Coordinates of N, CA and C in Angstrom, one line a residue:
Chain Q
D1 N 3.1 21.0 -55.3 CA 3.1 20.9 -56.8 C 2.8 22.5 -56.7
I2 N 2.9 23.4 -58.1 CA 2.3 25.2 -58.2 C 1.1 24.7 -58.4
Q3 N 0.5 25.6 -58.3 CA -1.3 25.5 -59.0 C -0.9 26.8 -59.9
M4 N -2.0 26.7 -60.5 CA -2.0 27.8 -61.9 C -3.9 28.2 -61.6
T5 N -4.0 29.5 -61.4 CA -5.1 30.0 -61.7 C -5.1 30.9 -63.3
Q6 N -6.3 31.1 -63.2 CA -7.3 32.0 -64.7 C -7.6 32.4 -64.3
S7 N -8.0 34.3 -65.2 CA -9.5 34.8 -64.8 C -9.6 35.7 -66.1
P8 N -10.5 35.8 -67.0 CA -11.9 35.1 -66.1 C -11.9 33.7 -66.8
S9 N -13.7 33.4 -66.1 CA -13.0 31.8 -66.6 C -14.6 32.0 -67.9
T10 N -15.3 32.7 -68.3 CA -15.4 33.0 -69.0 C -15.5 34.5 -69.4
L11 N -15.4 35.3 -70.8 CA -15.2 36.4 -71.3 C -16.3 36.5 -72.6
S12 N -17.3 37.4 -72.4 CA -17.6 37.3 -73.9 C -17.2 38.5 -74.5
A13 N -17.5 38.8 -75.5 CA -16.3 39.7 -76.6 C -17.6 39.4 -78.1
S14 N -16.8 40.4 -78.6 CA -17.5 40.5 -80.2 C -15.9 40.7 -80.8
V15 N -16.2 39.9 -82.5 CA -15.2 40.3 -83.0 C -14.6 41.8 -83.2
G16 N -13.4 41.9 -83.2 CA -13.0 43.4 -83.1 C -12.4 43.9 -81.4
D17 N -12.7 43.0 -80.4 CA -12.2 43.7 -79.5 C -10.8 43.1 -79.1
R18 N -10.5 44.1 -78.3 CA -9.6 44.1 -77.4 C -9.5 42.7 -76.3
V19 N -8.8 41.6 -76.4 CA -9.3 40.6 -75.1 C -7.6 40.5 -74.6
T20 N -8.3 40.1 -73.5 CA -7.3 40.1 -72.1 C -7.1 39.0 -71.1
I21 N -6.1 38.3 -70.9 CA -6.8 37.0 -70.1 C -5.3 37.0 -69.4
T22 N -5.9 36.4 -67.7 CA -4.8 36.5 -66.6 C -4.2 35.0 -66.0
C23 N -3.2 35.0 -65.7 CA -2.9 33.3 -66.0 C -2.0 34.0 -64.3
R24 N -2.2 33.1 -63.7 CA -1.4 33.3 -62.0 C -0.8 32.1 -61.3
A25 N 0.4 32.0 -61.4 CA 1.1 30.9 -60.8 C 1.5 31.2 -59.0
S26 N 1.3 30.2 -58.5 CA 1.1 29.8 -56.9 C 2.9 29.7 -56.5
Q27 N 3.7 30.0 -57.3 CA 5.2 30.1 -56.9 C 5.6 30.8 -58.3
D28 N 6.7 31.4 -57.8 CA 7.4 32.1 -59.2 C 8.0 30.9 -60.2
I29 N 7.8 30.4 -61.5 CA 8.1 30.1 -62.8 C 8.8 31.1 -63.7
S30 N 9.2 32.4 -63.0 CA 10.2 32.7 -64.0 C 9.3 33.3 -66.0
T31 N 9.8 32.7 -66.5 CA 9.2 32.7 -67.8 C 8.4 31.9 -68.4
W32 N 8.6 30.4 -67.8 CA 8.4 28.9 -68.1 C 6.2 29.2 -68.3
L33 N 5.9 29.4 -68.9 CA 4.8 29.2 -69.2 C 4.5 29.9 -70.8
A34 N 3.1 28.4 -70.9 CA 2.8 28.7 -72.8 C 1.4 29.0 -72.7
W35 N 0.8 29.5 -73.5 CA -0.1 29.3 -73.4 C -1.1 28.6 -74.6
Y36 N -2.1 27.7 -74.7 CA -2.9 26.6 -76.0 C -4.3 27.4 -76.3
Q37 N -4.6 27.6 -77.3 CA -5.9 27.7 -77.7 C -6.4 26.4 -78.0
V38 N -7.8 25.6 -77.5 CA -8.6 24.3 -77.8 C -10.1 25.4 -78.0
T39 N -9.9 24.3 -78.8 CA -11.2 23.9 -80.0 C -11.5 23.1 -80.3
P40 N -13.0 22.9 -80.1 CA -13.9 21.3 -80.2 C -13.9 21.5 -81.0
G41 N -13.0 19.2 -81.7 CA -13.0 19.2 -82.6 C -11.5 18.8 -83.6
K42 N -10.7 20.3 -82.9 CA -9.1 20.5 -83.5 C -8.5 20.3 -81.9
A43 N -6.8 19.9 -82.9 CA -5.5 19.8 -81.8 C -5.8 21.0 -81.3
P44 N -5.3 20.8 -80.0 CA -5.3 22.4 -79.1 C -3.9 22.6 -80.0
K45 N -3.6 23.5 -79.7 CA -2.6 24.9 -80.2 C -1.6 25.7 -79.7
L46 N -0.7 25.9 -79.5 CA 0.2 26.2 -78.7 C 0.4 27.5 -79.5
L47 N 0.2 28.8 -79.0 CA 0.4 30.0 -79.2 C 1.9 30.7 -78.7
I48 N 1.9 30.8 -77.3 CA 3.1 31.5 -76.9 C 3.7 30.1 -76.2
Y49 N 4.5 30.8 -75.9 CA 5.7 30.0 -75.3 C 6.9 30.7 -74.2
Q50 N 7.7 31.0 -73.3 CA 8.8 31.8 -72.6 C 7.8 32.9 -72.4
A51 N 6.2 32.8 -72.0 CA 5.6 33.9 -71.1 C 5.5 34.6 -72.9
G52 N 6.5 35.0 -73.4 CA 5.9 36.3 -74.5 C 6.3 35.7 -76.0
T53 N 7.0 34.9 -76.1 CA 7.7 34.4 -77.4 C 6.0 33.5 -78.3
L54 N 5.9 34.2 -79.6 CA 5.2 33.4 -80.6 C 5.7 32.6 -81.2
E55 N 4.7 31.3 -80.9 CA 4.7 30.3 -81.9 C 4.9 30.4 -83.6
S56 N 5.9 29.9 -84.1 CA 5.5 30.2 -85.4 C 4.5 29.5 -86.0
G57 N 4.3 31.0 -86.8 CA 2.8 30.5 -87.1 C 1.7 30.8 -87.0
V58 N 1.4 31.6 -85.9 CA 0.6 32.2 -85.0 C 0.7 33.6 -85.5
P59 N -1.0 34.5 -85.7 CA -0.9 35.5 -86.2 C -0.6 36.4 -84.9
S60 N 0.0 37.7 -85.5 CA 0.9 38.6 -84.6 C -0.3 39.3 -83.5
R61 N -1.8 39.5 -83.7 CA -2.5 39.6 -82.9 C -2.3 39.1 -81.6
F62 N -2.0 37.7 -81.1 CA -1.4 36.8 -80.2 C -0.2 37.3 -79.6
S63 N -0.8 38.1 -78.2 CA 1.1 38.0 -77.4 C 0.1 38.0 -76.2
G64 N 1.7 37.8 -75.6 CA 1.5 37.0 -74.0 C 2.7 38.3 -73.3
S65 N 2.5 38.2 -72.3 CA 3.1 38.6 -71.3 C 3.4 38.5 -69.8
G66 N 4.5 38.8 -68.5 CA 4.8 38.7 -67.9 C 5.7 37.3 -67.5
S67 N 5.9 37.6 -66.1 CA 7.1 36.8 -65.2 C 6.6 36.8 -63.9
G68 N 7.9 35.6 -63.2 CA 7.6 35.4 -62.0 C 5.8 34.3 -61.5
T69 N 4.7 35.1 -61.4 CA 3.6 34.8 -61.1 C 2.9 34.8 -61.7
E70 N 2.8 36.0 -62.2 CA 1.2 36.6 -62.6 C 1.6 37.0 -64.7
F71 N 0.5 36.7 -65.0 CA 0.7 36.5 -66.7 C 0.0 37.0 -67.6
T72 N -0.1 37.2 -68.4 CA -1.3 37.9 -69.2 C -1.2 37.2 -70.8
L73 N -2.3 37.1 -71.4 CA -2.5 36.8 -73.1 C -3.2 37.9 -73.5
T74 N -2.6 38.2 -74.5 CA -3.9 40.0 -74.8 C -4.3 39.0 -76.6
I75 N -5.2 39.0 -77.3 CA -5.7 39.2 -78.9 C -5.8 40.6 -79.3
S76 N -5.3 41.1 -80.0 CA -5.8 42.6 -79.8 C -6.4 43.2 -80.5
S77 N -7.2 42.1 -81.9 CA -8.4 42.7 -81.9 C -8.9 40.9 -82.9
L78 N -9.9 40.8 -81.5 CA -10.3 39.5 -81.6 C -10.9 39.0 -82.8
Q79 N -10.4 38.0 -83.8 CA -11.4 37.6 -85.0 C -12.2 36.3 -84.5
P80 N -13.0 35.6 -85.8 CA -13.9 34.4 -85.4 C -13.2 33.6 -85.3
D81 N -12.4 32.9 -85.6 CA -11.9 31.6 -85.3 C -10.8 31.7 -83.7
D82 N -10.8 33.4 -83.2 CA -10.5 32.9 -81.6 C -11.5 32.5 -80.6
F83 N -12.8 32.1 -81.3 CA -13.7 32.4 -80.3 C -13.6 30.5 -79.8
A84 N -12.9 30.5 -78.7 CA -12.1 28.7 -78.1 C -11.9 29.0 -76.6
T85 N -11.3 28.0 -76.0 CA -11.0 28.0 -74.6 C -9.9 28.5 -74.9
Y86 N -9.2 29.2 -73.5 CA -7.4 29.1 -73.8 C -7.1 28.7 -72.3
Y87 N -5.9 28.1 -72.5 CA -5.1 27.7 -70.6 C -3.6 28.1 -71.2
C88 N -3.8 28.3 -69.9 CA -1.7 28.8 -69.6 C -1.1 27.3 -68.9
Q89 N 0.3 27.0 -69.3 CA 0.8 26.1 -68.5 C 2.2 26.1 -68.1
D90 N 2.0 25.8 -66.6 CA 3.6 25.9 -66.1 C 4.8 25.0 -66.6
Y91 N 5.6 25.1 -67.0 CA 5.7 23.9 -67.4 C 7.7 24.1 -66.7
S92 N 7.5 24.3 -66.1 CA 9.2 24.8 -65.4 C 10.0 23.8 -64.7
S93 N 8.6 22.8 -64.1 CA 9.4 21.4 -63.1 C 9.4 20.1 -64.7
Y94 N 9.7 19.5 -64.3 CA 10.4 17.7 -65.1 C 9.0 17.8 -64.3
S95 N 8.2 17.7 -63.4 CA 6.6 16.8 -63.5 C 5.9 17.3 -62.2
P96 N 4.7 17.6 -61.9 CA 3.8 17.3 -63.2 C 3.9 18.9 -64.4
W97 N 3.9 18.3 -65.1 CA 3.3 20.0 -66.1 C 1.4 19.8 -66.1
T98 N 1.9 21.5 -65.2 CA 0.1 22.2 -64.3 C -0.4 23.0 -65.4
F99 N -1.5 22.9 -65.9 CA -2.4 23.5 -66.9 C -3.6 24.8 -65.6
G100 N -3.4 25.9 -66.1 CA -4.6 26.7 -65.3 C -5.9 26.1 -65.9
P101 N -7.4 27.0 -65.4 CA -8.4 25.9 -65.3 C -8.6 26.3 -66.5
G102 N -8.1 27.2 -67.4 CA -9.0 28.2 -68.7 C -10.1 28.9 -68.7
T103 N -10.0 29.4 -69.7 CA -11.0 30.8 -69.7 C -11.4 30.5 -71.3
K104 N -12.8 30.4 -71.4 CA -13.4 30.8 -73.0 C -14.1 31.8 -72.8
V105 N -13.9 32.4 -74.4 CA -13.9 33.4 -74.8 C -15.4 33.1 -75.5
E106 N -16.4 33.6 -75.3 CA -17.2 33.8 -76.5 C -18.0 34.5 -76.7
V107 N -19.0 34.9 -77.6 CA -19.6 35.5 -78.8 C -20.4 35.8 -77.7
K108 N -20.5 37.9 -77.7 CA -21.2 38.4 -76.7 C -22.7 38.8 -77.4
Chain I
Q1 N 6.1 17.2 -92.6 CA 5.0 17.5 -91.6 C 5.0 16.1 -90.3
V2 N 5.3 17.2 -89.2 CA 4.3 16.4 -87.9 C 3.0 16.4 -87.3
L3 N 2.8 15.1 -87.3 CA 1.7 14.5 -87.0 C 1.7 13.7 -86.2
L4 N 0.1 13.9 -85.0 CA 0.0 12.7 -84.1 C -1.2 12.2 -84.4
V5 N -1.3 10.6 -83.9 CA -2.8 10.2 -84.1 C -2.9 9.3 -83.1
E6 N -3.9 9.8 -82.7 CA -4.3 8.6 -81.3 C -5.7 7.9 -81.7
S7 N -5.8 6.4 -80.8 CA -6.9 5.4 -81.1 C -6.7 4.8 -80.0
G8 N -8.0 3.8 -79.7 CA -7.7 2.7 -78.9 C -9.3 3.6 -77.8
G9 N -9.9 4.8 -77.9 CA -10.6 5.1 -77.0 C -11.7 4.5 -77.1
G10 N -13.0 4.4 -76.0 CA -14.2 3.6 -76.1 C -14.9 3.9 -75.0
A11 N -15.8 3.1 -74.9 CA -16.8 3.4 -73.7 C -16.5 2.0 -72.8
V12 N -16.4 1.9 -71.9 CA -15.8 1.4 -70.7 C -16.4 0.8 -69.2
Q13 N -16.4 -0.4 -69.0 CA -17.2 0.0 -67.2 C -16.3 0.2 -66.3
P14 N -16.4 0.9 -65.1 CA -15.7 1.4 -64.1 C -14.9 -0.5 -63.5
G15 N -13.3 -0.3 -63.6 CA -13.0 -1.5 -63.2 C -12.2 -2.2 -64.2
R16 N -12.3 -1.8 -65.3 CA -11.7 -2.4 -66.8 C -10.9 -1.7 -66.9
S17 N -10.0 -2.2 -68.0 CA -9.0 -1.9 -68.8 C -9.2 -1.2 -70.1
L18 N -8.0 -0.4 -70.5 CA -8.5 0.5 -72.2 C -6.8 0.6 -72.8
R19 N -6.4 0.2 -74.1 CA -5.2 0.8 -74.5 C -5.4 2.2 -75.6
L20 N -4.6 2.8 -74.9 CA -4.8 4.2 -76.4 C -3.5 4.7 -76.9
S21 N -3.5 3.9 -78.3 CA -2.1 4.2 -78.6 C -2.1 5.8 -79.5
C22 N -0.7 6.4 -79.8 CA 0.1 7.5 -80.7 C 0.6 7.1 -81.4
V23 N 0.5 7.4 -82.6 CA 0.7 7.2 -83.8 C 1.6 8.1 -84.6
A24 N 3.0 8.6 -84.7 CA 3.2 9.4 -84.8 C 3.7 9.7 -86.1
S25 N 4.2 10.4 -87.1 CA 4.8 10.8 -88.4 C 5.6 12.6 -88.3
G26 N 6.1 12.1 -89.6 CA 7.1 13.4 -89.5 C 8.9 13.8 -88.5
F27 N 8.7 12.4 -87.5 CA 9.3 12.3 -86.4 C 9.3 11.1 -86.0
A28 N 10.4 10.9 -85.1 CA 10.7 10.1 -84.4 C 10.7 9.3 -83.1
V29 N 9.5 9.0 -82.6 CA 9.0 8.9 -80.8 C 10.6 8.5 -79.9
S30 N 11.5 7.8 -80.7 CA 12.4 7.5 -80.3 C 13.7 8.7 -79.6
M31 N 12.8 10.4 -80.7 CA 14.3 11.2 -79.8 C 13.1 12.7 -79.1
Y32 N 12.4 12.2 -78.5 CA 11.8 13.4 -78.4 C 10.6 12.9 -77.2
P33 N 10.2 13.5 -76.3 CA 9.1 13.0 -75.3 C 7.8 13.1 -75.5
I34 N 7.1 12.0 -75.4 CA 5.9 11.8 -75.6 C 4.9 11.9 -74.8
H35 N 3.6 12.8 -74.3 CA 2.9 13.0 -73.4 C 1.4 12.5 -73.5
W36 N 1.0 12.4 -73.0 CA -0.7 13.0 -72.4 C -1.4 13.2 -71.9
V37 N -2.0 14.0 -72.5 CA -2.9 14.9 -71.6 C -4.3 14.6 -71.8
R38 N -5.2 14.7 -70.8 CA -6.6 14.8 -71.3 C -7.7 15.8 -70.8
L39 N -8.7 15.9 -71.4 CA -9.4 17.3 -71.5 C -10.4 16.6 -70.8
V40 N -10.6 17.2 -69.4 CA -12.0 16.7 -68.8 C -12.9 17.0 -68.4
P41 N -14.0 16.8 -69.0 CA -15.3 17.6 -68.4 C -15.5 18.3 -67.4
G42 N -15.4 19.9 -67.8 CA -15.2 20.4 -66.2 C -14.7 21.3 -65.7
R43 N -13.0 20.3 -66.1 CA -11.9 20.6 -65.0 C -10.7 21.2 -66.1
G44 N -11.3 21.0 -67.4 CA -9.7 21.4 -68.4 C -9.1 20.6 -68.8
L45 N -7.8 21.1 -69.1 CA -6.4 19.9 -69.5 C -5.6 19.7 -68.2
E46 N -5.7 18.4 -68.1 CA -4.7 18.1 -67.0 C -3.9 17.0 -67.6
W47 N -2.7 17.3 -67.5 CA -0.9 16.3 -67.5 C -1.3 14.8 -67.1
V48 N -1.4 13.8 -67.8 CA -1.0 12.6 -67.3 C 0.1 11.6 -67.8
A49 N 0.7 12.2 -68.2 CA 1.6 10.8 -67.9 C 3.5 11.1 -69.4
V50 N 4.0 11.4 -69.6 CA 5.1 11.0 -70.2 C 6.2 10.0 -70.8
L51 N 6.5 10.2 -71.3 CA 7.9 8.8 -72.4 C 8.8 9.5 -72.7
S52 N 10.0 10.0 -72.3 CA 11.0 10.7 -72.9 C 11.7 9.5 -73.3
H53 N 12.9 10.5 -74.7 CA 13.6 9.6 -75.2 C 14.7 9.1 -75.0
D54 N 14.5 9.3 -73.0 CA 16.0 8.5 -73.0 C 15.0 7.7 -71.5
D55 N 14.1 7.2 -71.8 CA 13.5 6.2 -71.3 C 12.8 6.6 -69.7
T56 N 13.1 8.2 -69.3 CA 12.1 8.6 -68.5 C 11.0 8.4 -68.4
E57 N 10.1 7.9 -67.3 CA 8.7 8.3 -67.3 C 8.2 8.7 -66.0
R58 N 6.6 9.3 -66.4 CA 6.5 10.5 -65.5 C 5.2 10.4 -65.6
F59 N 4.4 10.1 -64.0 CA 3.0 10.1 -64.2 C 2.3 11.3 -63.2
A60 N 0.9 11.7 -63.1 CA 0.2 12.1 -62.6 C -0.3 11.6 -61.6
D61 N -0.2 12.4 -60.2 CA -0.2 11.2 -59.6 C -1.6 10.6 -59.5
S62 N -2.6 11.1 -60.0 CA -4.0 10.7 -60.2 C -4.2 9.2 -61.1
V63 N -2.8 8.6 -61.7 CA -3.1 8.0 -62.5 C -1.7 6.8 -61.9
K64 N -1.5 7.2 -60.8 CA 0.2 6.9 -60.4 C -0.6 5.4 -60.5
G65 N -0.1 3.9 -60.6 CA 0.3 3.1 -60.5 C -1.4 2.0 -60.7
R66 N -1.8 2.9 -61.6 CA -2.8 2.3 -62.8 C -2.7 2.6 -64.1
F67 N -1.3 3.2 -64.7 CA -1.4 3.2 -66.3 C -0.1 3.3 -66.0
T68 N 0.1 2.8 -67.8 CA 1.8 2.1 -68.2 C 2.0 3.3 -69.4
I69 N 3.1 3.3 -69.4 CA 3.5 4.0 -70.8 C 4.6 3.4 -71.5
S70 N 4.1 3.1 -73.0 CA 5.4 2.4 -73.5 C 5.4 2.6 -75.1
R71 N 6.5 2.4 -75.3 CA 7.1 3.4 -76.9 C 7.2 1.5 -77.8
D72 N 6.5 1.5 -79.4 CA 7.7 0.9 -79.9 C 8.1 1.7 -81.3
V73 N 9.1 1.3 -81.5 CA 10.2 2.0 -82.3 C 9.7 1.4 -83.8
S74 N 9.2 0.3 -83.4 CA 9.3 -0.1 -85.2 C 7.6 0.6 -85.5
R75 N 7.1 0.9 -85.1 CA 5.5 1.3 -85.9 C 5.5 2.5 -85.7
N76 N 6.6 3.1 -84.3 CA 6.8 4.7 -84.1 C 5.2 5.5 -83.9
T77 N 5.3 4.6 -82.4 CA 3.6 4.5 -81.8 C 4.3 4.7 -79.9
V78 N 3.8 5.4 -79.6 CA 4.1 5.2 -77.7 C 2.4 5.4 -77.5
S79 N 2.1 4.0 -76.2 CA 0.4 3.4 -75.7 C 0.8 4.2 -74.1
L80 N -1.1 4.6 -74.0 CA -1.0 4.4 -72.5 C -1.8 3.2 -72.5
Q81 N -1.6 2.4 -71.7 CA -2.1 1.3 -70.8 C -2.7 1.5 -69.7
M82 N -4.2 1.9 -69.7 CA -5.1 2.0 -68.5 C -5.3 1.0 -68.0
T83 N -6.0 0.6 -66.6 CA -6.4 0.2 -65.8 C -6.9 0.2 -64.5
S84 N -8.0 -0.5 -64.2 CA -8.9 -0.2 -63.0 C -9.6 1.3 -63.0
L85 N -9.8 1.6 -64.4 CA -10.2 2.9 -64.8 C -12.1 3.5 -63.5
G86 N -12.0 4.6 -63.1 CA -13.2 5.0 -62.4 C -13.5 5.9 -63.9
I87 N -14.8 6.5 -63.4 CA -15.5 7.5 -64.0 C -14.8 8.6 -63.9
D88 N -14.1 9.4 -62.7 CA -12.9 10.7 -63.3 C -11.9 10.1 -64.7
D89 N -11.5 9.1 -65.2 CA -11.2 9.2 -66.0 C -11.7 9.1 -67.2
T90 N -12.4 9.8 -67.5 CA -14.0 10.1 -68.6 C -13.4 11.0 -69.0
A91 N -12.5 10.8 -70.4 CA -11.9 12.5 -71.2 C -11.6 12.9 -72.3
L92 N -11.0 13.0 -73.4 CA -10.8 13.0 -74.3 C -9.2 12.9 -74.5
Y93 N -8.7 12.0 -74.4 CA -7.3 11.8 -74.3 C -6.4 12.0 -75.4
F94 N -5.3 13.1 -75.1 CA -4.3 13.8 -76.4 C -3.1 13.4 -76.5
C95 N -2.7 12.9 -77.5 CA -1.1 12.6 -77.2 C 0.0 14.5 -77.3
A96 N 0.7 14.1 -77.0 CA 1.3 15.7 -77.3 C 3.2 15.5 -77.6
R97 N 3.8 16.3 -78.1 CA 5.1 16.2 -78.4 C 5.7 17.4 -77.6
S98 N 6.9 17.2 -77.2 CA 7.8 18.5 -76.6 C 8.8 18.2 -77.0
I99 N 9.9 19.5 -77.3 CA 11.0 19.5 -78.1 C 12.3 18.6 -77.3
G100 N 12.2 18.5 -75.6 CA 12.7 17.5 -74.5 C 12.3 18.2 -73.3
L101 N 12.6 17.6 -72.6 CA 12.0 17.9 -70.9 C 13.0 18.9 -69.8
W102 N 14.0 18.7 -70.3 CA 15.4 20.0 -69.2 C 16.3 19.8 -70.6
P103 N 16.2 21.5 -70.6 CA 15.7 22.6 -70.0 C 14.5 22.4 -70.7
P104 N 13.3 23.2 -69.7 CA 11.6 22.7 -70.0 C 11.4 23.3 -71.2
H105 N 10.4 22.8 -72.2 CA 10.0 23.1 -73.5 C 8.5 22.8 -73.3
P106 N 7.3 23.7 -74.3 CA 5.9 23.7 -74.4 C 5.9 22.4 -74.8
F107 N 5.0 22.6 -75.6 CA 4.2 20.6 -76.2 C 3.6 21.8 -77.5
D108 N 4.3 21.0 -78.3 CA 4.5 21.9 -80.0 C 3.1 21.4 -80.5
Y109 N 3.2 19.9 -80.5 CA 2.2 19.1 -81.9 C 1.2 18.0 -81.1
W110 N 0.4 18.4 -80.7 CA -1.1 17.6 -80.4 C -1.4 17.1 -81.4
G111 N -2.5 15.7 -81.0 CA -3.1 15.4 -82.0 C -4.4 15.3 -81.6
L112 N -5.3 15.1 -82.3 CA -7.2 15.3 -82.2 C -7.8 14.9 -80.7
G113 N -6.9 13.5 -80.9 CA -7.7 13.0 -79.2 C -8.3 11.9 -79.2
T114 N -8.5 11.3 -78.7 CA -9.0 9.8 -79.2 C -10.3 9.7 -77.4
L115 N -11.5 10.0 -77.6 CA -12.9 9.7 -76.6 C -12.7 8.4 -75.4
V116 N -12.9 8.7 -74.0 CA -12.7 7.8 -73.4 C -13.8 7.5 -72.2
T117 N -14.6 6.6 -72.4 CA -16.3 7.1 -71.2 C -16.2 5.9 -70.6
V118 N -16.3 6.6 -69.1 CA -16.2 5.0 -68.3 C -17.6 4.9 -67.2
S119 N -18.6 4.6 -68.0 CA -19.7 4.5 -66.8 C -20.5 3.0 -67.2

């Protein structure tokens, strides 16, 4: 099975900061990579798919890039609603669908 | 409007069973794969199982042989039957939809989750 890692595990930032999260896959997954935002009490939200395609309705301050084994999620100007945990997901395989361990973005 | 609502969670003793349900609205569960994903304290998101529109079933190794998945078209519901529960099954369980299994698709809609506590 493909393993996913993320860095950092926790990120302290302030409103307005530019934030970058890195995700790495143990094998080449092309661009079959998604990013999700998980906030307590809310349904997880798909932000980015195909490594760099913004899901409909997601603010343009979110962007994704990468291919193969290394990917990044960038928030260009952090907003109060963005304090959450972010997960990358490999969806290249028929099964299993593997998530990274998560990156918590907290208030500095 | 697509909506997914989970129910059936609760507190159970190790070795017992629990049945989770995911009621969908805004689309037919017979037309889309429905996944179960859990948020495990300290471990993050873990994919658990999927039931596809073509009746394909897949399970994570950690639940294989203990969990089963089924669909009730009349109630537009997908259920996850969990048996021989252990403390490692403690989690917030979400159901989520994807457009299809192949070509690959991410999970575009999720529910709020239902909490399962095994102790």
